[in-house]
C-alpha positions as MATLAB code, in Angstrom:
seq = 'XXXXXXXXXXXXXXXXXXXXXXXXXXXXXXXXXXXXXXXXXXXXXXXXXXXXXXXXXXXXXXXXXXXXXXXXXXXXXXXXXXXXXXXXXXXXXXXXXXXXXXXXXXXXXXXXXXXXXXXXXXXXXXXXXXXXXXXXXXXXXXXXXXXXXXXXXXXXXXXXXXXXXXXXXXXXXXXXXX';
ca = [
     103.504   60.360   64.440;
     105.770   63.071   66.181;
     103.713   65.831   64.176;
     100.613   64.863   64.861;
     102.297   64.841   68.870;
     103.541   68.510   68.338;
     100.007   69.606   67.026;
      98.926   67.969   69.614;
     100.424   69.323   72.601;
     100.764   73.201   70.970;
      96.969   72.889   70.398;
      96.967   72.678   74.569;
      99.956   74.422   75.393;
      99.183   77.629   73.556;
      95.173   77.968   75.098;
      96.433   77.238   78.212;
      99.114   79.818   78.408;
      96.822   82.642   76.825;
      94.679   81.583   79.827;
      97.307   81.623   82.615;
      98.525   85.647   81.183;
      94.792   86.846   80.977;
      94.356   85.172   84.526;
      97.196   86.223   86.797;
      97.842   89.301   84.539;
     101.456   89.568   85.046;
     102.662   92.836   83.323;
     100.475   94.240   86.033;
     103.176   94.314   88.255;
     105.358   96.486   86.473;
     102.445   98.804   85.842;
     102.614  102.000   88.332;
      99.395  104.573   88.647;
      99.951  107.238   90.727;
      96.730  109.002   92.062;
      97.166  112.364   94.217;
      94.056  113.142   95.233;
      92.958  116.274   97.621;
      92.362  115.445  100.958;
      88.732  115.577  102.045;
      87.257  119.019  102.773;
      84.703  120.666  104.580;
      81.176  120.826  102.971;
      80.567  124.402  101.722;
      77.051  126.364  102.626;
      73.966  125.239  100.990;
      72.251  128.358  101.363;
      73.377  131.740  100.372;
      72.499  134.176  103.552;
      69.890  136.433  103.415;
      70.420  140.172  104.437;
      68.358  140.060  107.332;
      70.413  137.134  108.478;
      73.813  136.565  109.619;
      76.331  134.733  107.686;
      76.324  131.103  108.347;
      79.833  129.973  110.060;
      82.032  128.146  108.535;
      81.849  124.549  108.141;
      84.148  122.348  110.540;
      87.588  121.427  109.525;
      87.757  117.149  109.183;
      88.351  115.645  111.943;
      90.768  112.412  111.882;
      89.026  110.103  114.407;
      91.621  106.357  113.189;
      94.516  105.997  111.635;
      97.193  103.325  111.077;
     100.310  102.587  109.082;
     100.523   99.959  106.215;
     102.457   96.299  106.821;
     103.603   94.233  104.166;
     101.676   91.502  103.188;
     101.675   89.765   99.852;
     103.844   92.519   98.232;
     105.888   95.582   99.705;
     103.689   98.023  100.971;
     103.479  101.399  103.299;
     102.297  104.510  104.027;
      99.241  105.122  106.068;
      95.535  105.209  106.147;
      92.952  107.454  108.187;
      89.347  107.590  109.011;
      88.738  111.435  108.687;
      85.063  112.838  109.619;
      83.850  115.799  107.778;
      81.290  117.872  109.278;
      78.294  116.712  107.695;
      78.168  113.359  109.698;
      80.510  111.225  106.742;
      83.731  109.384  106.614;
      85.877  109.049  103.817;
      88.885  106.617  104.128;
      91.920  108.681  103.517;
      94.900  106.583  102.073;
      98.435  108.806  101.783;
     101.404  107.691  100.534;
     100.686  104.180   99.794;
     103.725  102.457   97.747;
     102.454   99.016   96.648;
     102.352   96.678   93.689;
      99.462   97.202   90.941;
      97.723   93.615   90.252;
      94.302   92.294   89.195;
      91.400   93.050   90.736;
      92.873   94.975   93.546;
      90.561   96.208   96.237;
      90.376   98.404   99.239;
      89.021   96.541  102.241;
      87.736   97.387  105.664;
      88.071   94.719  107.542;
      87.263   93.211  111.007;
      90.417   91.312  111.342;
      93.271   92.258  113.220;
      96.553   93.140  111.255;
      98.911   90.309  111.504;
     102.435   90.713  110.143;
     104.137   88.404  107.155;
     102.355   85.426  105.613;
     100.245   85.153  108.491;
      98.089   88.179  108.025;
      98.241   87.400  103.972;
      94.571   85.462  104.246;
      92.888   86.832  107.063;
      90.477   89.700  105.786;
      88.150   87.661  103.964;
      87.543   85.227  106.882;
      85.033   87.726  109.278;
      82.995   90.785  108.037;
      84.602   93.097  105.657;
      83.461   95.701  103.511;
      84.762   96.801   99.870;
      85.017  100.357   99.349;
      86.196   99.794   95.738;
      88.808   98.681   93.270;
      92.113  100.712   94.118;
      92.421  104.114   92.512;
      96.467  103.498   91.771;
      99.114  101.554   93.604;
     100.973  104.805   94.555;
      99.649  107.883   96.090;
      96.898  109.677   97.944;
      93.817  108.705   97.520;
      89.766  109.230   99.291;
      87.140  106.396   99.483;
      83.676  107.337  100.941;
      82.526  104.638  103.251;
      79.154  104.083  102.561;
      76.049  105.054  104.073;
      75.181  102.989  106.886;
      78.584  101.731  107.728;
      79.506  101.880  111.095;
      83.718  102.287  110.715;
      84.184  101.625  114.342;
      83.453   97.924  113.671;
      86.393   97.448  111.574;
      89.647   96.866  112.758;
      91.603   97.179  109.848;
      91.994   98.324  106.069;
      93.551   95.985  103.606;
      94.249   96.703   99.501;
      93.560   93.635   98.710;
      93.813   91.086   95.593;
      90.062   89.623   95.074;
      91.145   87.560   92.298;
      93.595   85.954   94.355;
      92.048   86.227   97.635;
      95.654   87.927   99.556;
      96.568   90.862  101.115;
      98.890   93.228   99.598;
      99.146   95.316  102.600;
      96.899   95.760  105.745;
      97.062   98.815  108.487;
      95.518   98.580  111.691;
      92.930  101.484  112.728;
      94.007  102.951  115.955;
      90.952  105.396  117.253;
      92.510  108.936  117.634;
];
């Protein structure tokens, strides 16, 4: 009787704790990618000048038009995170010096929630409009994430890396226009 128990309870046990590491993923955490990406440049000429024509000038330096720093959230995070406008009309979400934890299914978020600091602003994001600009490039470093065509950055408060499988904030920063 007590084998047939044992068998019993590993043939549960064991599934379900295969299922709870594939799930919450938890050697994640101790998992650091760094990702130093350039900033965002100026679009070069299309067109080579003719000789009857004077060079074309160069193109506009970016132009940083939000930025905010990171609060904790779910896990220690920081650095900061800008809206920078190069001159062809597009924005690219710069993100330098971030310093958070890896996880599962982490995201980069604009958002149209305020920031709120501590467990308050962990759940927020997902409650209004928001917009995913992708999985997060590495948990350390500098990194660039177009924002798509169409999107209007102005009507976002707020960028958050945050866990989709989870549904928390690692770390917000508020956008303050510049």
């Amino acid at each position: 009787m007590r084998r047939t128990w044992w068998r019993g309870g590993a043939a549960v046990l064991v599934p379900a704790a295969i299922a709870g590491l594939v799930w919450f993923e938890p050697w994640a955490l101790w998992v650091d990618e760094t990702v130093r990406e350039a900033p965002p440049s100026a679009a070069a000429p299309t067109a080579p000048p003719h000789a009857d024509t004077p060079p074309p000038a160069p193109p506009a330096e970016p132009v940083t038009v939000a930025r905010g720093a990171f609060v904790s959230h779910e896990h220690p995070t920081t650095g900061t995170a800008r809206i920078v406008r190069l001159a062809d009309g597009t924005a690219v979400l710069r993100v330098e010096g971030l310093d958070t934890s890896s996880g599962p299914d982490v995201r980069v978020w604009l958002s149209d929630a305020p920031v709120r600091e501590g467990k308050a602003g962990w759940h927020v994001f997902d409650d209004g409009r928001h917009v995913s600009l992708g999985k997060l490039k590495g948990n350390k470093g500098d990194q660039n994430y177009p924002l798509p065509t169409g999107v209007d950055w102005e009507e976002y408060a707020s960028v958050s890396i945050w866990c989709d499988r989870f549904d928390v904030s690692f770390g917000a920063a508020s956008l303050v226009r510049t």
